[in-house]
Structures are given as C-alpha cells and as structure tokens.
Amino acid sequence: MAARDLQERIKRLIIDRRLPSGAPLPPEPALMEYLGASRNSVREALKALQAMGIVEIRHGFGTYVGPMSLAPMIEGLAFRTVAGHYRGEDSLLQLLELREAVETGLVSRLAGRIPEADLVELDALVDRMEHEAARGAGLAETDRAFHATLYRGLDNALLSEVLEAFWDAFHRVRTDLGGVPQDPRVTCRQHREILDAVRSGDARRAEEAIREHFGNIRDRLSTPAPHAPRSRHDERV
C-alpha cells in the first residue's frame, strides 16, 4: 500500500472515531492489522503525519492525536518567503497582500460591532504603542496584540489561527529581508485610525484605514534598506 494511502487511512480513522487532540491512537499491532500494512510502513506513515502536527508520537507511551496546529504552515510560509526573496521574487510582498486581503475583508464586518470591553483593550494597546514609540522601543508585540484583539469578536478560532500564522511567517522574515523602517509615530496613528473607524461603525472608513496601513508597509518593503544584511541571511532564517 502506498505511503500516502496509509496516511489518508489513519486520518480517516481519527475522523471516523471522532478522536480529539490528545486522544490515544490504537497501538502499533492493532494499526498494522487494521491497515493491513507492515510495521515499517505504519511507522513511516505516522512519522509523516507527526511532521504535519496530525499525530504525536510519544516514545515509550504510544501515538496520540496531535495538536493539529498551523505550525507546519508557518514554517512553510516563512521558508517559502525567504527562499523566494533570494530567487528574486516578491514573496514578502505577496504574503503581505494575502494578509491585507483577509483583514480588509474582515474589518468591515467589525465596524460598530466590537464589544465595549474589547474597545477598551484596543484603546489601551494603542496607548501602549504610543508610549513604546516615545521610548524608542519596538512595537511588534503590541501591534500583534492589537490585530488579534481586533478580530477576536468574530469568535472564529480557525480564523484567529490563520491570522496568527500569517503574522508569524511575515514577521519572522521581514527583518531579515530588509526594508525601510517605519516611523513609529505613523504606526501609532494608523492603528488609532483603525480603532476610531471600527468604533464609529463606518465600514468603508475601516477598510480604508486597513488599506492605508498595509499600503504603507508595502511602500517600505518596496524600498531597499540602505544596509540590508543580505550576505548572512541564513543565520536568521
């Protein structure tokens, strides 16, 4: 039986038995009998599924349903982006466009619908950005928290994971690939504008605020950094 077929049958077993993350899979002899495959074939299929986060092999204990996280997707996006960039492709810009398309499509649904508690938290995050900017500190983590909080009200766990995956992949490689640094005051102003727009309930204004934010990032990525550290990129991938 082909390795791919074995992987698909193990995945089907997890689905058919409604096994949640952390649930044990049948022991190896039972899997061999169920699949009609050799020990080596079963082990290779399980290793492949472990690389995808679908199963987790705990040596000495057995095999369990994995966390099914998007970590493999993040790794793939980050590597593809860096590799594409050094082949002369606009891979980081392409990833940015993907993020922009998702967020622009979502923000209009949030206008006027964000719970007051989340608005208070978003206000506090923009305030923190402004304090960080005044100190010359980095804004990345506060920026990340802002976007996560902004879309939290949609109550879509998969969406949150996908946005986190885009964020991780983009920010893991952006510094390495260079670009002109953003003025932190501009970052703060743009996030304040996004917040004001969604609070006001103006969906079009909210979309424009998101587009301006991403457009500014796109402009900076399109401008080479004066001393981009290209020669040692492999050390930071």
CSV table of C-alpha atoms in Angstrom, one decimal:
chain,number,residue,atom,x,y,z
A,1,MET,CA,0.0,0.0,0.0
A,2,ALA,CA,1.3,3.5,-0.9
A,3,ALA,CA,2.6,5.7,1.9
A,4,ARG,CA,0.1,8.4,1.0
A,5,ASP,CA,-2.8,5.9,1.2
A,6,LEU,CA,-1.7,4.8,4.7
A,7,GLN,CA,-1.6,8.4,5.9
A,8,GLU,CA,-5.1,9.0,4.5
A,9,ARG,CA,-6.5,5.9,6.2
A,10,ILE,CA,-5.0,6.9,9.6
A,11,LYS,CA,-6.5,10.4,9.1
A,12,ARG,CA,-9.8,8.8,8.3
A,13,LEU,CA,-9.6,6.7,11.4
A,14,ILE,CA,-9.2,9.8,13.5
A,15,ILE,CA,-12.2,11.5,11.9
A,16,ASP,CA,-14.5,8.4,11.9
A,17,ARG,CA,-13.8,7.8,15.6
A,18,ARG,CA,-14.2,11.5,16.5
A,19,LEU,CA,-10.8,11.5,18.3
A,20,PRO,CA,-9.9,14.8,19.8
A,21,SER,CA,-6.4,16.2,20.2
A,22,GLY,CA,-4.5,14.2,22.9
A,23,ALA,CA,-6.6,11.0,22.4
A,24,PRO,CA,-4.6,7.8,22.0
A,25,LEU,CA,-4.5,6.0,18.7
A,26,PRO,CA,-4.7,2.2,18.6
A,27,PRO,CA,-1.4,0.5,19.5
A,28,GLU,CA,1.0,-0.3,16.7
A,29,PRO,CA,0.0,-4.0,16.3
A,30,ALA,CA,-3.7,-3.0,16.1
A,31,LEU,CA,-2.9,-0.3,13.5
A,32,MET,CA,-0.9,-2.9,11.4
A,33,GLU,CA,-3.8,-5.2,11.4
A,34,TYR,CA,-6.4,-2.5,10.7
A,35,LEU,CA,-4.3,-1.1,7.8
A,36,GLY,CA,-3.0,-4.4,6.5
A,37,ALA,CA,0.5,-3.0,6.4
A,38,SER,CA,3.9,-3.8,7.8
A,39,ARG,CA,5.4,-2.2,10.9
A,40,ASN,CA,7.9,-0.1,8.9
A,41,SER,CA,5.1,1.2,6.6
A,42,VAL,CA,2.9,2.2,9.6
A,43,ARG,CA,5.8,3.9,11.3
A,44,GLU,CA,6.8,5.8,8.3
A,45,ALA,CA,3.1,7.0,7.8
A,46,LEU,CA,2.9,8.0,11.4
A,47,LYS,CA,6.2,10.0,11.2
A,48,ALA,CA,4.9,11.8,8.1
A,49,LEU,CA,1.7,12.7,10.0
A,50,GLN,CA,3.7,13.8,13.0
A,51,ALA,CA,5.5,16.3,10.8
A,52,MET,CA,2.1,17.8,9.9
A,53,GLY,CA,1.0,18.0,13.5
A,54,ILE,CA,-1.8,15.5,13.0
A,55,VAL,CA,-0.3,12.9,15.3
A,56,GLU,CA,2.2,13.0,18.2
A,57,ILE,CA,4.5,10.0,18.8
A,58,ARG,CA,5.5,9.7,22.4
A,59,HIS,CA,8.2,7.2,22.6
A,60,GLY,CA,7.6,4.6,25.2
A,61,PHE,CA,3.9,5.6,25.6
A,62,GLY,CA,2.3,5.4,22.2
A,63,THR,CA,0.8,7.6,19.5
A,64,TYR,CA,-1.8,10.3,20.1
A,65,VAL,CA,-3.8,12.7,18.1
A,66,GLY,CA,-1.7,15.8,17.6
A,67,PRO,CA,-2.4,19.4,18.4
A,68,MET,CA,-3.4,20.0,14.7
A,69,SER,CA,-1.8,23.4,14.9
A,70,LEU,CA,-0.8,25.6,12.0
A,71,ALA,CA,2.9,25.4,12.9
A,72,PRO,CA,3.8,23.5,9.8
A,73,MET,CA,2.0,26.1,7.7
A,74,ILE,CA,4.0,28.9,9.5
A,75,GLU,CA,7.3,27.1,8.8
A,76,GLY,CA,6.4,26.6,5.2
A,77,LEU,CA,5.3,30.2,4.7
A,78,ALA,CA,8.4,31.5,6.3
A,79,PHE,CA,10.8,29.3,4.4
A,80,ARG,CA,9.0,29.9,1.1
A,81,THR,CA,9.0,33.6,1.6
A,82,VAL,CA,12.8,33.8,2.3
A,83,ALA,CA,13.7,31.3,-0.4
A,84,GLY,CA,11.5,33.2,-2.9
A,85,HIS,CA,13.0,36.5,-2.0
A,86,TYR,CA,16.6,35.3,-2.6
A,87,ARG,CA,15.5,33.9,-6.0
A,88,GLY,CA,14.4,37.5,-6.9
A,89,GLU,CA,10.7,37.0,-6.3
A,90,ASP,CA,8.4,39.5,-4.5
A,91,SER,CA,7.5,36.8,-2.0
A,92,LEU,CA,7.3,39.0,1.1
A,93,LEU,CA,5.0,41.5,-0.8
A,94,GLN,CA,2.9,38.5,-1.9
A,95,LEU,CA,2.5,37.4,1.7
A,96,LEU,CA,1.6,40.9,2.8
A,97,GLU,CA,-1.1,41.1,0.0
A,98,LEU,CA,-2.6,37.9,1.4
A,99,ARG,CA,-2.8,39.3,4.9
A,100,GLU,CA,-4.2,42.5,3.5
A,101,ALA,CA,-6.9,40.7,1.5
A,102,VAL,CA,-8.0,38.7,4.6
A,103,GLU,CA,-8.0,41.7,7.0
A,104,THR,CA,-9.7,44.1,4.6
A,105,GLY,CA,-12.5,41.6,4.1
A,106,LEU,CA,-13.0,41.1,7.8
A,107,VAL,CA,-12.7,44.6,9.2
A,108,SER,CA,-16.0,45.9,7.6
A,109,ARG,CA,-17.8,43.1,9.5
A,110,LEU,CA,-16.5,44.5,12.7
A,111,ALA,CA,-17.5,48.2,12.3
A,112,GLY,CA,-19.8,49.2,15.1
A,113,ARG,CA,-19.9,45.6,16.4
A,114,ILE,CA,-16.9,45.3,18.7
A,115,PRO,CA,-17.8,44.8,22.3
A,116,GLU,CA,-17.1,47.7,24.6
A,117,ALA,CA,-14.6,45.6,26.7
A,118,ASP,CA,-12.6,44.9,23.5
A,119,LEU,CA,-12.7,48.6,22.5
A,120,VAL,CA,-11.3,49.5,26.0
A,121,GLU,CA,-8.5,46.9,25.5
A,122,LEU,CA,-7.7,48.2,22.0
A,123,ASP,CA,-7.5,51.7,23.3
A,124,ALA,CA,-5.0,50.6,25.9
A,125,LEU,CA,-3.0,48.8,23.3
A,126,VAL,CA,-2.7,51.9,21.1
A,127,ASP,CA,-1.8,53.9,24.2
A,128,ARG,CA,0.9,51.4,24.9
A,129,MET,CA,2.2,51.7,21.3
A,130,GLU,CA,2.4,55.5,21.8
A,131,HIS,CA,4.4,55.1,25.0
A,132,GLU,CA,6.7,52.5,23.3
A,133,ALA,CA,7.2,54.8,20.4
A,134,ALA,CA,8.2,57.6,22.7
A,135,ARG,CA,10.7,55.4,24.4
A,136,GLY,CA,12.1,54.2,21.1
A,137,ALA,CA,11.0,50.6,21.9
A,138,GLY,CA,9.8,48.1,19.3
A,139,LEU,CA,6.1,47.9,18.6
A,140,ALA,CA,5.8,44.5,17.1
A,141,GLU,CA,4.3,42.6,20.0
A,142,THR,CA,1.8,45.3,20.8
A,143,ASP,CA,0.9,45.6,17.1
A,144,ARG,CA,0.3,41.8,17.1
A,145,ALA,CA,-1.9,42.0,20.2
A,146,PHE,CA,-3.9,44.8,18.6
A,147,HIS,CA,-4.7,42.8,15.5
A,148,ALA,CA,-5.6,39.7,17.5
A,149,THR,CA,-7.9,41.6,19.8
A,150,LEU,CA,-9.5,43.4,16.8
A,151,TYR,CA,-10.7,40.2,15.2
A,152,ARG,CA,-11.4,38.3,18.4
A,153,GLY,CA,-15.1,39.4,18.4
A,154,LEU,CA,-15.7,37.3,15.3
A,155,ASP,CA,-15.4,34.2,17.5
A,156,ASN,CA,-13.7,32.1,14.9
A,157,ALA,CA,-10.9,30.0,16.3
A,158,LEU,CA,-9.7,28.9,12.8
A,159,LEU,CA,-9.6,32.5,11.6
A,160,SER,CA,-7.5,33.5,14.6
A,161,GLU,CA,-5.0,30.7,14.0
A,162,VAL,CA,-4.7,31.6,10.3
A,163,LEU,CA,-4.1,35.3,11.1
A,164,GLU,CA,-1.5,34.2,13.7
A,165,ALA,CA,0.1,32.1,11.0
A,166,PHE,CA,0.3,35.0,8.6
A,167,TRP,CA,1.7,37.2,11.3
A,168,ASP,CA,4.4,34.7,12.5
A,169,ALA,CA,5.6,34.0,8.9
A,170,PHE,CA,5.6,37.6,7.9
A,171,HIS,CA,7.4,39.0,11.0
A,172,ARG,CA,9.9,36.1,11.2
A,173,VAL,CA,11.4,37.0,7.9
A,174,ARG,CA,10.7,40.8,7.5
A,175,THR,CA,13.7,41.9,9.5
A,176,ASP,CA,16.0,39.6,7.6
A,177,LEU,CA,14.7,40.7,4.2
A,178,GLY,CA,15.3,44.4,5.0
A,179,GLY,CA,13.3,47.4,4.0
A,180,VAL,CA,13.0,51.0,5.3
A,181,PRO,CA,12.0,51.1,9.0
A,182,GLN,CA,8.6,52.5,9.7
A,183,ASP,CA,8.3,55.7,11.7
A,184,PRO,CA,6.7,54.5,14.9
A,185,ARG,CA,4.5,57.7,15.0
A,186,VAL,CA,3.0,56.6,11.7
A,187,THR,CA,2.3,53.1,13.1
A,188,CYS,CA,0.5,54.6,16.1
A,189,ARG,CA,-1.5,57.0,14.0
A,190,GLN,CA,-2.7,54.2,11.7
A,191,HIS,CA,-3.8,52.0,14.5
A,192,ARG,CA,-5.6,54.8,16.2
A,193,GLU,CA,-7.4,55.5,12.9
A,194,ILE,CA,-8.4,51.8,12.5
A,195,LEU,CA,-9.8,51.8,16.0
A,196,ASP,CA,-11.7,55.1,15.6
A,197,ALA,CA,-13.2,53.8,12.3
A,198,VAL,CA,-14.5,50.5,13.7
A,199,ARG,CA,-15.8,52.2,16.8
A,200,SER,CA,-17.7,54.7,14.7
A,201,GLY,CA,-19.4,51.9,12.7
A,202,ASP,CA,-18.2,53.3,9.4
A,203,ALA,CA,-17.3,50.1,7.4
A,204,ARG,CA,-15.8,52.0,4.4
A,205,ARG,CA,-13.6,54.1,6.6
A,206,ALA,CA,-12.4,51.0,8.5
A,207,GLU,CA,-11.5,49.3,5.2
A,208,GLU,CA,-9.6,52.4,4.0
A,209,ALA,CA,-7.7,52.6,7.3
A,210,ILE,CA,-6.6,49.0,6.9
A,211,ARG,CA,-5.6,49.6,3.3
A,212,GLU,CA,-3.6,52.6,4.3
A,213,HIS,CA,-1.8,50.6,7.0
A,214,PHE,CA,-0.9,47.8,4.6
A,215,GLY,CA,-0.1,50.2,1.8
A,216,ASN,CA,2.4,52.0,4.0
A,217,ILE,CA,4.1,48.6,4.8
A,218,ARG,CA,4.1,47.7,1.1
A,219,ASP,CA,5.8,51.0,0.2
A,220,ARG,CA,8.5,50.4,2.7
A,221,LEU,CA,9.1,46.8,1.5
A,222,SER,CA,9.5,48.1,-2.0
A,223,THR,CA,12.3,50.4,-0.9
A,224,PRO,CA,15.6,48.6,-0.3
A,225,ALA,CA,17.2,49.2,3.1
A,226,PRO,CA,20.5,51.2,2.8
A,227,HIS,CA,22.4,48.4,4.5
A,228,ALA,CA,20.3,45.3,4.2
A,229,PRO,CA,22.0,42.3,5.8
A,230,ARG,CA,21.7,40.0,2.8
A,231,SER,CA,25.1,38.2,3.0
A,232,ARG,CA,24.3,36.3,6.2
A,233,HIS,CA,20.6,35.7,5.8
A,234,ASP,CA,20.9,32.0,6.6
A,235,GLU,CA,21.8,32.8,10.2
A,236,ARG,CA,18.5,34.4,10.8
A,237,VAL,CA,16.0,32.1,8.9
